Short mmCIF file of N, CA, C and O in Angstrom, two decimals:
data_model
loop_
_atom_site.label_atom_id
_atom_site.label_comp_id
_atom_site.label_asym_id
_atom_site.label_seq_id
_atom_site.Cartn_x
_atom_site.Cartn_y
_atom_site.Cartn_z
N GLN A 1 56.66 0.96 38.68
CA GLN A 1 58.11 0.81 38.75
C GLN A 1 58.75 1.09 37.39
O GLN A 1 59.49 2.06 37.23
N VAL A 2 58.46 0.23 36.44
CA VAL A 2 59.01 0.39 35.10
C VAL A 2 58.02 1.17 34.25
O VAL A 2 56.83 0.88 34.24
N GLN A 3 58.54 2.15 33.55
CA GLN A 3 57.72 2.94 32.66
C GLN A 3 58.39 3.01 31.30
O GLN A 3 59.59 3.28 31.20
N LEU A 4 57.61 2.76 30.29
CA LEU A 4 58.07 2.84 28.92
C LEU A 4 57.26 3.91 28.22
O LEU A 4 56.03 3.83 28.17
N VAL A 5 57.94 4.89 27.69
CA VAL A 5 57.27 6.02 27.07
C VAL A 5 57.72 6.14 25.62
O VAL A 5 58.89 6.38 25.34
N GLU A 6 56.76 5.97 24.73
CA GLU A 6 57.02 6.07 23.31
C GLU A 6 56.61 7.45 22.81
O GLU A 6 55.53 7.94 23.13
N THR A 7 57.45 8.03 22.01
CA THR A 7 57.17 9.33 21.42
C THR A 7 57.62 9.35 19.97
O THR A 7 58.35 8.47 19.52
N GLY A 8 57.19 10.35 19.26
CA GLY A 8 57.64 10.55 17.89
C GLY A 8 56.64 10.23 16.81
O GLY A 8 56.91 10.49 15.63
N GLY A 9 55.52 9.68 17.18
CA GLY A 9 54.51 9.36 16.19
C GLY A 9 53.87 10.61 15.62
O GLY A 9 54.08 11.72 16.09
N GLY A 10 53.09 10.41 14.60
CA GLY A 10 52.41 11.52 13.96
C GLY A 10 51.78 11.09 12.67
O GLY A 10 51.71 9.91 12.35
N LEU A 11 51.31 12.07 11.95
CA LEU A 11 50.68 11.84 10.66
C LEU A 11 51.69 12.21 9.57
O LEU A 11 52.24 13.31 9.57
N VAL A 12 51.90 11.30 8.66
CA VAL A 12 52.87 11.52 7.60
C VAL A 12 52.31 10.94 6.31
O VAL A 12 51.54 9.98 6.32
N GLN A 13 52.70 11.53 5.21
CA GLN A 13 52.28 11.03 3.92
C GLN A 13 53.08 9.79 3.54
O GLN A 13 54.20 9.58 4.01
N SER A 14 52.50 9.00 2.68
CA SER A 14 53.20 7.83 2.18
C SER A 14 54.56 8.24 1.61
O SER A 14 54.67 9.21 0.86
N GLY A 15 55.58 7.48 1.98
CA GLY A 15 56.93 7.79 1.55
C GLY A 15 57.70 8.65 2.52
O GLY A 15 58.92 8.83 2.36
N GLY A 16 57.03 9.16 3.52
CA GLY A 16 57.68 10.01 4.50
C GLY A 16 58.42 9.22 5.55
O GLY A 16 58.49 7.99 5.51
N SER A 17 58.95 9.94 6.52
CA SER A 17 59.77 9.34 7.56
C SER A 17 59.36 9.83 8.93
O SER A 17 58.87 10.96 9.09
N LEU A 18 59.58 9.00 9.91
CA LEU A 18 59.39 9.34 11.30
C LEU A 18 60.46 8.64 12.12
O LEU A 18 60.95 7.58 11.73
N ARG A 19 60.79 9.24 13.23
CA ARG A 19 61.72 8.62 14.16
C ARG A 19 61.05 8.49 15.51
O ARG A 19 60.71 9.50 16.14
N LEU A 20 60.86 7.28 15.94
CA LEU A 20 60.24 7.01 17.22
C LEU A 20 61.30 6.83 18.29
O LEU A 20 62.39 6.32 18.03
N SER A 21 60.96 7.24 19.49
CA SER A 21 61.85 7.07 20.63
C SER A 21 61.13 6.31 21.73
O SER A 21 59.93 6.49 21.93
N CYS A 22 61.87 5.49 22.41
CA CYS A 22 61.35 4.74 23.55
C CYS A 22 62.27 5.00 24.72
O CYS A 22 63.41 4.54 24.73
N ALA A 23 61.78 5.76 25.66
CA ALA A 23 62.55 6.08 26.86
C ALA A 23 62.05 5.24 28.02
O ALA A 23 60.85 5.14 28.25
N ALA A 24 62.98 4.66 28.74
CA ALA A 24 62.63 3.78 29.83
C ALA A 24 63.09 4.35 31.16
O ALA A 24 64.14 5.00 31.25
N SER A 25 62.31 4.09 32.17
CA SER A 25 62.69 4.40 33.54
C SER A 25 62.41 3.18 34.39
O SER A 25 61.48 2.43 34.13
N GLY A 26 63.23 2.98 35.39
CA GLY A 26 63.07 1.83 36.26
C GLY A 26 63.65 0.55 35.69
O GLY A 26 63.49 -0.52 36.30
N ILE A 27 64.29 0.65 34.56
CA ILE A 27 64.92 -0.51 33.94
C ILE A 27 66.10 -0.02 33.11
O ILE A 27 66.05 1.07 32.53
N ASN A 28 67.12 -0.82 33.07
CA ASN A 28 68.31 -0.48 32.31
C ASN A 28 68.29 -1.26 31.00
O ASN A 28 68.44 -2.48 30.99
N PHE A 29 68.12 -0.56 29.90
CA PHE A 29 68.09 -1.21 28.60
C PHE A 29 69.40 -1.89 28.25
O PHE A 29 69.43 -2.76 27.37
N THR A 30 70.47 -1.49 28.90
CA THR A 30 71.77 -2.07 28.61
C THR A 30 71.75 -3.59 28.72
O THR A 30 72.43 -4.29 27.95
N PHE A 31 70.98 -4.09 29.63
CA PHE A 31 70.96 -5.53 29.91
C PHE A 31 69.72 -6.22 29.36
O PHE A 31 69.35 -7.30 29.83
N ASN A 32 69.11 -5.62 28.39
CA ASN A 32 67.90 -6.19 27.81
C ASN A 32 67.90 -6.07 26.31
O ASN A 32 68.35 -5.07 25.75
N ALA A 33 67.39 -7.10 25.68
CA ALA A 33 66.98 -6.94 24.30
C ALA A 33 65.70 -6.11 24.29
O ALA A 33 64.87 -6.22 25.20
N VAL A 34 65.56 -5.27 23.30
CA VAL A 34 64.41 -4.38 23.23
C VAL A 34 63.79 -4.47 21.85
O VAL A 34 64.51 -4.59 20.85
N GLY A 35 62.49 -4.41 21.82
CA GLY A 35 61.81 -4.50 20.55
C GLY A 35 60.75 -3.42 20.39
O GLY A 35 60.25 -2.86 21.36
N TRP A 36 60.47 -3.15 19.14
CA TRP A 36 59.34 -2.31 18.78
C TRP A 36 58.22 -3.21 18.27
O TRP A 36 58.47 -4.15 17.52
N TYR A 37 57.02 -2.89 18.68
CA TYR A 37 55.84 -3.63 18.29
C TYR A 37 54.80 -2.66 17.77
O TYR A 37 54.88 -1.46 18.03
N ARG A 38 53.85 -3.16 17.06
CA ARG A 38 52.79 -2.30 16.60
C ARG A 38 51.48 -3.05 16.55
O ARG A 38 51.44 -4.28 16.43
N GLN A 39 50.42 -2.30 16.67
CA GLN A 39 49.09 -2.87 16.60
C GLN A 39 48.22 -1.98 15.73
O GLN A 39 47.96 -0.83 16.06
N ALA A 40 47.81 -2.53 14.62
CA ALA A 40 46.94 -1.83 13.70
C ALA A 40 45.49 -2.13 14.05
O ALA A 40 45.19 -3.13 14.71
N PRO A 41 44.57 -1.28 13.63
CA PRO A 41 43.16 -1.52 13.92
C PRO A 41 42.71 -2.90 13.45
O PRO A 41 42.96 -3.28 12.30
N GLY A 42 42.08 -3.63 14.33
CA GLY A 42 41.58 -4.94 13.99
C GLY A 42 42.64 -6.02 13.90
O GLY A 42 42.32 -7.15 13.51
N LYS A 43 43.85 -5.69 14.24
CA LYS A 43 44.95 -6.66 14.15
C LYS A 43 45.55 -6.91 15.52
O LYS A 43 45.40 -6.12 16.44
N GLU A 44 46.23 -8.03 15.63
CA GLU A 44 46.95 -8.33 16.85
C GLU A 44 48.28 -7.58 16.86
O GLU A 44 48.82 -7.21 15.81
N ARG A 45 48.78 -7.37 18.04
CA ARG A 45 50.08 -6.75 18.17
C ARG A 45 51.15 -7.63 17.54
O ARG A 45 51.14 -8.85 17.71
N GLU A 46 52.06 -7.03 16.80
CA GLU A 46 53.09 -7.78 16.13
C GLU A 46 54.44 -7.15 16.36
O GLU A 46 54.57 -5.94 16.55
N SER A 47 55.45 -7.98 16.33
CA SER A 47 56.81 -7.50 16.47
C SER A 47 57.25 -6.83 15.17
O SER A 47 57.00 -7.34 14.08
N VAL A 48 57.91 -5.71 15.31
CA VAL A 48 58.40 -4.96 14.16
C VAL A 48 59.91 -5.10 14.02
O VAL A 48 60.43 -5.39 12.94
N ALA A 49 60.61 -4.87 15.10
CA ALA A 49 62.06 -4.91 15.08
C ALA A 49 62.58 -5.20 16.47
O ALA A 49 61.93 -4.87 17.47
N THR A 50 63.73 -5.81 16.53
CA THR A 50 64.34 -6.17 17.79
C THR A 50 65.83 -5.84 17.73
O THR A 50 66.47 -6.03 16.70
N ILE A 51 66.34 -5.36 18.83
CA ILE A 51 67.78 -5.17 18.96
C ILE A 51 68.24 -5.88 20.21
O ILE A 51 67.70 -5.68 21.30
N LEU A 52 69.23 -6.74 20.04
CA LEU A 52 69.74 -7.53 21.14
C LEU A 52 70.80 -6.76 21.91
O LEU A 52 71.25 -5.69 21.50
N ILE A 53 71.20 -7.35 23.03
CA ILE A 53 72.22 -6.71 23.86
C ILE A 53 73.51 -6.51 23.08
O ILE A 53 74.19 -5.50 23.26
N ASN A 54 73.83 -7.46 22.21
CA ASN A 54 75.06 -7.35 21.44
C ASN A 54 74.91 -6.46 20.21
O ASN A 54 75.86 -6.34 19.43
N GLY A 55 73.75 -5.88 20.02
CA GLY A 55 73.53 -4.99 18.91
C GLY A 55 72.93 -5.61 17.68
O GLY A 55 72.58 -4.89 16.73
N LYS A 56 72.80 -6.91 17.65
CA LYS A 56 72.20 -7.57 16.50
C LYS A 56 70.74 -7.16 16.37
O LYS A 56 70.02 -7.07 17.35
N THR A 57 70.33 -6.90 15.15
CA THR A 57 68.97 -6.46 14.90
C THR A 57 68.23 -7.46 14.04
O THR A 57 68.81 -8.18 13.23
N ASN A 58 66.93 -7.47 14.23
CA ASN A 58 66.04 -8.30 13.43
C ASN A 58 64.81 -7.48 13.09
O ASN A 58 64.35 -6.66 13.89
N TYR A 59 64.27 -7.73 11.91
CA TYR A 59 63.11 -7.00 11.44
C TYR A 59 62.11 -7.96 10.82
O TYR A 59 62.49 -8.97 10.23
N ARG A 60 60.85 -7.61 10.94
CA ARG A 60 59.88 -8.39 10.21
C ARG A 60 60.06 -8.07 8.73
O ARG A 60 60.50 -6.98 8.36
N ASP A 61 59.71 -9.01 7.89
CA ASP A 61 60.00 -8.89 6.48
C ASP A 61 59.43 -7.62 5.85
O ASP A 61 60.06 -7.01 4.98
N SER A 62 58.26 -7.23 6.27
CA SER A 62 57.58 -6.12 5.63
C SER A 62 58.25 -4.77 5.87
O SER A 62 57.95 -3.80 5.17
N VAL A 63 59.16 -4.68 6.83
CA VAL A 63 59.82 -3.41 7.11
C VAL A 63 61.31 -3.44 6.82
O VAL A 63 61.98 -2.40 6.95
N LYS A 64 61.82 -4.56 6.42
CA LYS A 64 63.25 -4.67 6.13
C LYS A 64 63.64 -3.68 5.03
O LYS A 64 62.97 -3.55 4.02
N GLY A 65 64.74 -3.01 5.27
CA GLY A 65 65.21 -2.02 4.32
C GLY A 65 64.60 -0.66 4.50
O GLY A 65 65.07 0.31 3.89
N ARG A 66 63.57 -0.55 5.31
CA ARG A 66 62.90 0.72 5.54
C ARG A 66 63.05 1.21 6.97
O ARG A 66 63.13 2.41 7.21
N PHE A 67 63.04 0.30 7.92
CA PHE A 67 63.12 0.65 9.33
C PHE A 67 64.49 0.29 9.89
O PHE A 67 65.10 -0.71 9.48
N THR A 68 64.94 1.08 10.83
CA THR A 68 66.19 0.80 11.51
C THR A 68 66.00 1.00 13.01
O THR A 68 65.60 2.08 13.45
N ILE A 69 66.30 -0.03 13.77
CA ILE A 69 66.24 0.07 15.22
C ILE A 69 67.64 0.31 15.74
O ILE A 69 68.62 -0.25 15.24
N SER A 70 67.76 1.15 16.74
CA SER A 70 69.04 1.44 17.34
C SER A 70 68.84 1.72 18.82
O SER A 70 67.72 1.90 19.29
N ARG A 71 69.93 1.73 19.53
CA ARG A 71 69.85 1.98 20.97
C ARG A 71 70.95 2.90 21.42
O ARG A 71 72.04 2.94 20.85
N ASP A 72 70.66 3.67 22.45
CA ASP A 72 71.64 4.53 23.09
C ASP A 72 71.57 4.19 24.57
O ASP A 72 70.72 4.70 25.30
N ASN A 73 72.45 3.33 24.99
CA ASN A 73 72.41 2.87 26.37
C ASN A 73 72.65 3.99 27.37
O ASN A 73 72.10 3.97 28.47
N ALA A 74 73.46 4.96 26.99
CA ALA A 74 73.73 6.08 27.89
C ALA A 74 72.46 6.87 28.18
O ALA A 74 72.30 7.43 29.27
N LYS A 75 71.57 6.92 27.21
CA LYS A 75 70.31 7.62 27.38
C LYS A 75 69.16 6.69 27.74
O LYS A 75 68.03 7.14 27.92
N ASN A 76 69.47 5.40 27.82
CA ASN A 76 68.45 4.41 28.13
C ASN A 76 67.26 4.54 27.19
O ASN A 76 66.10 4.50 27.60
N THR A 77 67.58 4.67 25.93
CA THR A 77 66.57 4.94 24.92
C THR A 77 66.81 4.07 23.70
O THR A 77 67.95 3.82 23.31
N VAL A 78 65.73 3.61 23.12
CA VAL A 78 65.76 2.86 21.87
C VAL A 78 64.98 3.64 20.83
O VAL A 78 63.94 4.24 21.13
N TYR A 79 65.46 3.62 19.61
CA TYR A 79 64.86 4.38 18.54
C TYR A 79 64.39 3.47 17.42
O TYR A 79 64.88 2.35 17.25
N LEU A 80 63.47 3.97 16.66
CA LEU A 80 63.05 3.30 15.44
C LEU A 80 62.94 4.35 14.35
O LEU A 80 62.02 5.17 14.37
N GLN A 81 63.89 4.33 13.44
CA GLN A 81 63.85 5.21 12.29
C GLN A 81 63.03 4.53 11.22
O GLN A 81 63.35 3.42 10.79
N MET A 82 61.98 5.19 10.79
CA MET A 82 61.07 4.63 9.81
C MET A 82 61.10 5.49 8.56
O MET A 82 60.73 6.67 8.60
N ASN A 83 61.53 4.91 7.48
CA ASN A 83 61.59 5.59 6.20
C ASN A 83 60.66 4.91 5.21
O ASN A 83 60.24 3.78 5.41
N SER A 84 60.37 5.62 4.15
CA SER A 84 59.51 5.07 3.09
C SER A 84 58.24 4.48 3.66
O SER A 84 57.83 3.36 3.32
N LEU A 85 57.61 5.22 4.52
CA LEU A 85 56.43 4.72 5.19
C LEU A 85 55.29 4.46 4.22
O LEU A 85 55.13 5.17 3.22
N LYS A 86 54.54 3.44 4.54
CA LYS A 86 53.40 3.03 3.75
C LYS A 86 52.14 3.08 4.59
O LYS A 86 52.21 2.98 5.81
N PRO A 87 51.00 3.21 3.96
CA PRO A 87 49.75 3.20 4.73
C PRO A 87 49.61 1.95 5.60
O PRO A 87 49.02 2.02 6.67
N GLU A 88 50.16 0.85 5.15
CA GLU A 88 50.10 -0.38 5.92
C GLU A 88 50.88 -0.31 7.23
O GLU A 88 50.72 -1.17 8.09
N ASP A 89 51.72 0.70 7.37
CA ASP A 89 52.47 0.88 8.60
C ASP A 89 51.66 1.60 9.67
O ASP A 89 52.12 1.73 10.81
N THR A 90 50.50 2.07 9.32
CA THR A 90 49.65 2.77 10.28
C THR A 90 49.31 1.85 11.45
O THR A 90 48.77 0.77 11.27
N ALA A 91 49.63 2.31 12.63
CA ALA A 91 49.42 1.51 13.83
C ALA A 91 49.86 2.31 15.04
O ALA A 91 50.50 3.35 14.92
N VAL A 92 49.52 1.80 16.19
CA VAL A 92 50.10 2.30 17.42
C VAL A 92 51.37 1.51 17.68
O VAL A 92 51.35 0.28 17.68
N TYR A 93 52.45 2.21 17.87
CA TYR A 93 53.74 1.58 18.06
C TYR A 93 54.13 1.58 19.52
O TYR A 93 54.02 2.59 20.21
N TYR A 94 54.59 0.44 19.98
CA TYR A 94 54.98 0.24 21.36
C TYR A 94 56.41 -0.28 21.42
O TYR A 94 56.90 -0.90 20.48
N CYS A 95 57.04 -0.07 22.54
CA CYS A 95 58.32 -0.70 22.79
C CYS A 95 58.22 -1.55 24.05
O CYS A 95 57.36 -1.34 24.89
N ASN A 96 59.09 -2.51 24.14
CA ASN A 96 59.16 -3.36 25.32
C ASN A 96 60.43 -4.18 25.24
O ASN A 96 61.07 -4.27 24.19
N THR A 97 60.77 -4.77 26.36
CA THR A 97 61.88 -5.69 26.35
C THR A 97 61.46 -6.97 25.65
O THR A 97 60.27 -7.25 25.47
N VAL A 98 62.44 -7.74 25.26
CA VAL A 98 62.21 -9.02 24.61
C VAL A 98 62.82 -10.10 25.48
O VAL A 98 63.99 -10.01 25.85
N LYS A 99 62.05 -11.11 25.79
CA LYS A 99 62.54 -12.19 26.63
C LYS A 99 63.45 -13.10 25.82
O LYS A 99 62.98 -13.79 24.91
N THR A 100 64.71 -13.07 26.14
CA THR A 100 65.68 -13.90 25.44
C THR A 100 66.37 -14.90 26.36
O THR A 100 67.14 -15.73 25.88
N THR A 101 66.11 -14.81 27.64
CA THR A 101 66.68 -15.73 28.61
C THR A 101 65.59 -16.20 29.55
O THR A 101 64.49 -15.64 29.60
N PHE A 102 65.90 -17.25 30.29
CA PHE A 102 64.95 -17.78 31.24
C PHE A 102 64.55 -16.73 32.27
O PHE A 102 63.38 -16.67 32.68
N ALA A 103 65.49 -15.92 32.71
CA ALA A 103 65.22 -14.93 33.73
C ALA A 103 64.65 -13.64 33.17
O ALA A 103 64.21 -12.77 33.94
N GLY A 104 64.67 -13.48 31.88
CA GLY A 104 64.19 -12.26 31.28
C GLY A 104 62.67 -12.14 31.34
O GLY A 104 61.96 -13.09 31.65
N ARG A 105 62.19 -10.97 31.04
CA ARG A 105 60.76 -10.70 31.09
C ARG A 105 60.42 -9.48 30.26
O ARG A 105 61.29 -8.69 29.91
N MET A 106 59.15 -9.35 29.98
CA MET A 106 58.61 -8.14 29.42
C MET A 106 57.91 -7.36 30.52
O MET A 106 57.72 -7.87 31.62
N TYR A 107 57.54 -6.15 30.23
CA TYR A 107 56.90 -5.29 31.21
C TYR A 107 55.55 -4.82 30.70
O TYR A 107 55.16 -5.11 29.56
N ASP A 108 54.84 -4.14 31.56
CA ASP A 108 53.54 -3.62 31.15
C ASP A 108 53.70 -2.69 29.96
O ASP A 108 54.64 -1.89 29.89
N TRP A 109 52.78 -2.81 29.05
CA TRP A 109 52.83 -1.97 27.86
C TRP A 109 52.57 -0.52 28.20
O TRP A 109 51.74 -0.19 29.04
N GLY A 110 53.30 0.35 27.52
CA GLY A 110 53.03 1.76 27.63
C GLY A 110 51.83 2.14 26.79
O GLY A 110 51.11 1.28 26.28
N LYS A 111 51.62 3.42 26.64
CA LYS A 111 50.48 3.88 25.85
C LYS A 111 50.75 3.85 24.35
O LYS A 111 49.82 3.92 23.55
N GLY A 112 52.00 3.74 23.98
CA GLY A 112 52.35 3.71 22.58
C GLY A 112 52.28 5.08 21.94
O GLY A 112 51.88 6.07 22.56
N THR A 113 52.69 5.14 20.70
CA THR A 113 52.61 6.37 19.94
C THR A 113 52.01 6.04 18.58
O THR A 113 52.39 5.06 17.93
N LEU A 114 51.06 6.84 18.17
CA LEU A 114 50.30 6.55 16.96
C LEU A 114 51.03 7.06 15.73
O LEU A 114 51.43 8.22 15.65
N VAL A 115 51.18 6.17 14.78
CA VAL A 115 51.74 6.50 13.48
C VAL A 115 50.64 6.34 12.45
O VAL A 115 50.06 5.26 12.32
N THR A 116 50.35 7.40 11.74
CA THR A 116 49.34 7.36 10.70
C THR A 116 49.97 7.77 9.38
O THR A 116 50.53 8.86 9.27
N VAL A 117 49.89 6.90 8.42
CA VAL A 117 50.47 7.15 7.11
C VAL A 117 49.34 7.27 6.11
O VAL A 117 48.58 6.32 5.88
N SER A 118 49.22 8.42 5.53
CA SER A 118 48.17 8.67 4.56
C SER A 118 48.63 8.30 3.16
O SER A 118 49.82 8.36 2.84
N SER A 119 47.68 7.91 2.34
CA SER A 119 47.99 7.55 0.97
C SER A 119 47.88 8.73 0.03
O SER A 119 48.45 8.73 -1.05
#
């Protein structure tokens, strides 16, 4: 039913930039908070950035000032602009909804998109 497709990953040198896209089908992002998550080798999946329905954004400390999450409700797409990338950012990046209400939920994880930052 719901499909989340992440694109835009790739191999980039330290200090470079990438823009990730998360396109959704079967769900309307307009009525959901959406977040970007990542999972590095040997690590648990962690939240990277969140954008709420009202547009408020939150970032984990390690990416503040470097990453920007945005949404385009008309395109049902959420983006993650990543600048000044560091090797520590290397991970598979995923998007999903964020449960902010009792009735809210997350969905099955997509395949993610791999971001590799070389030193």
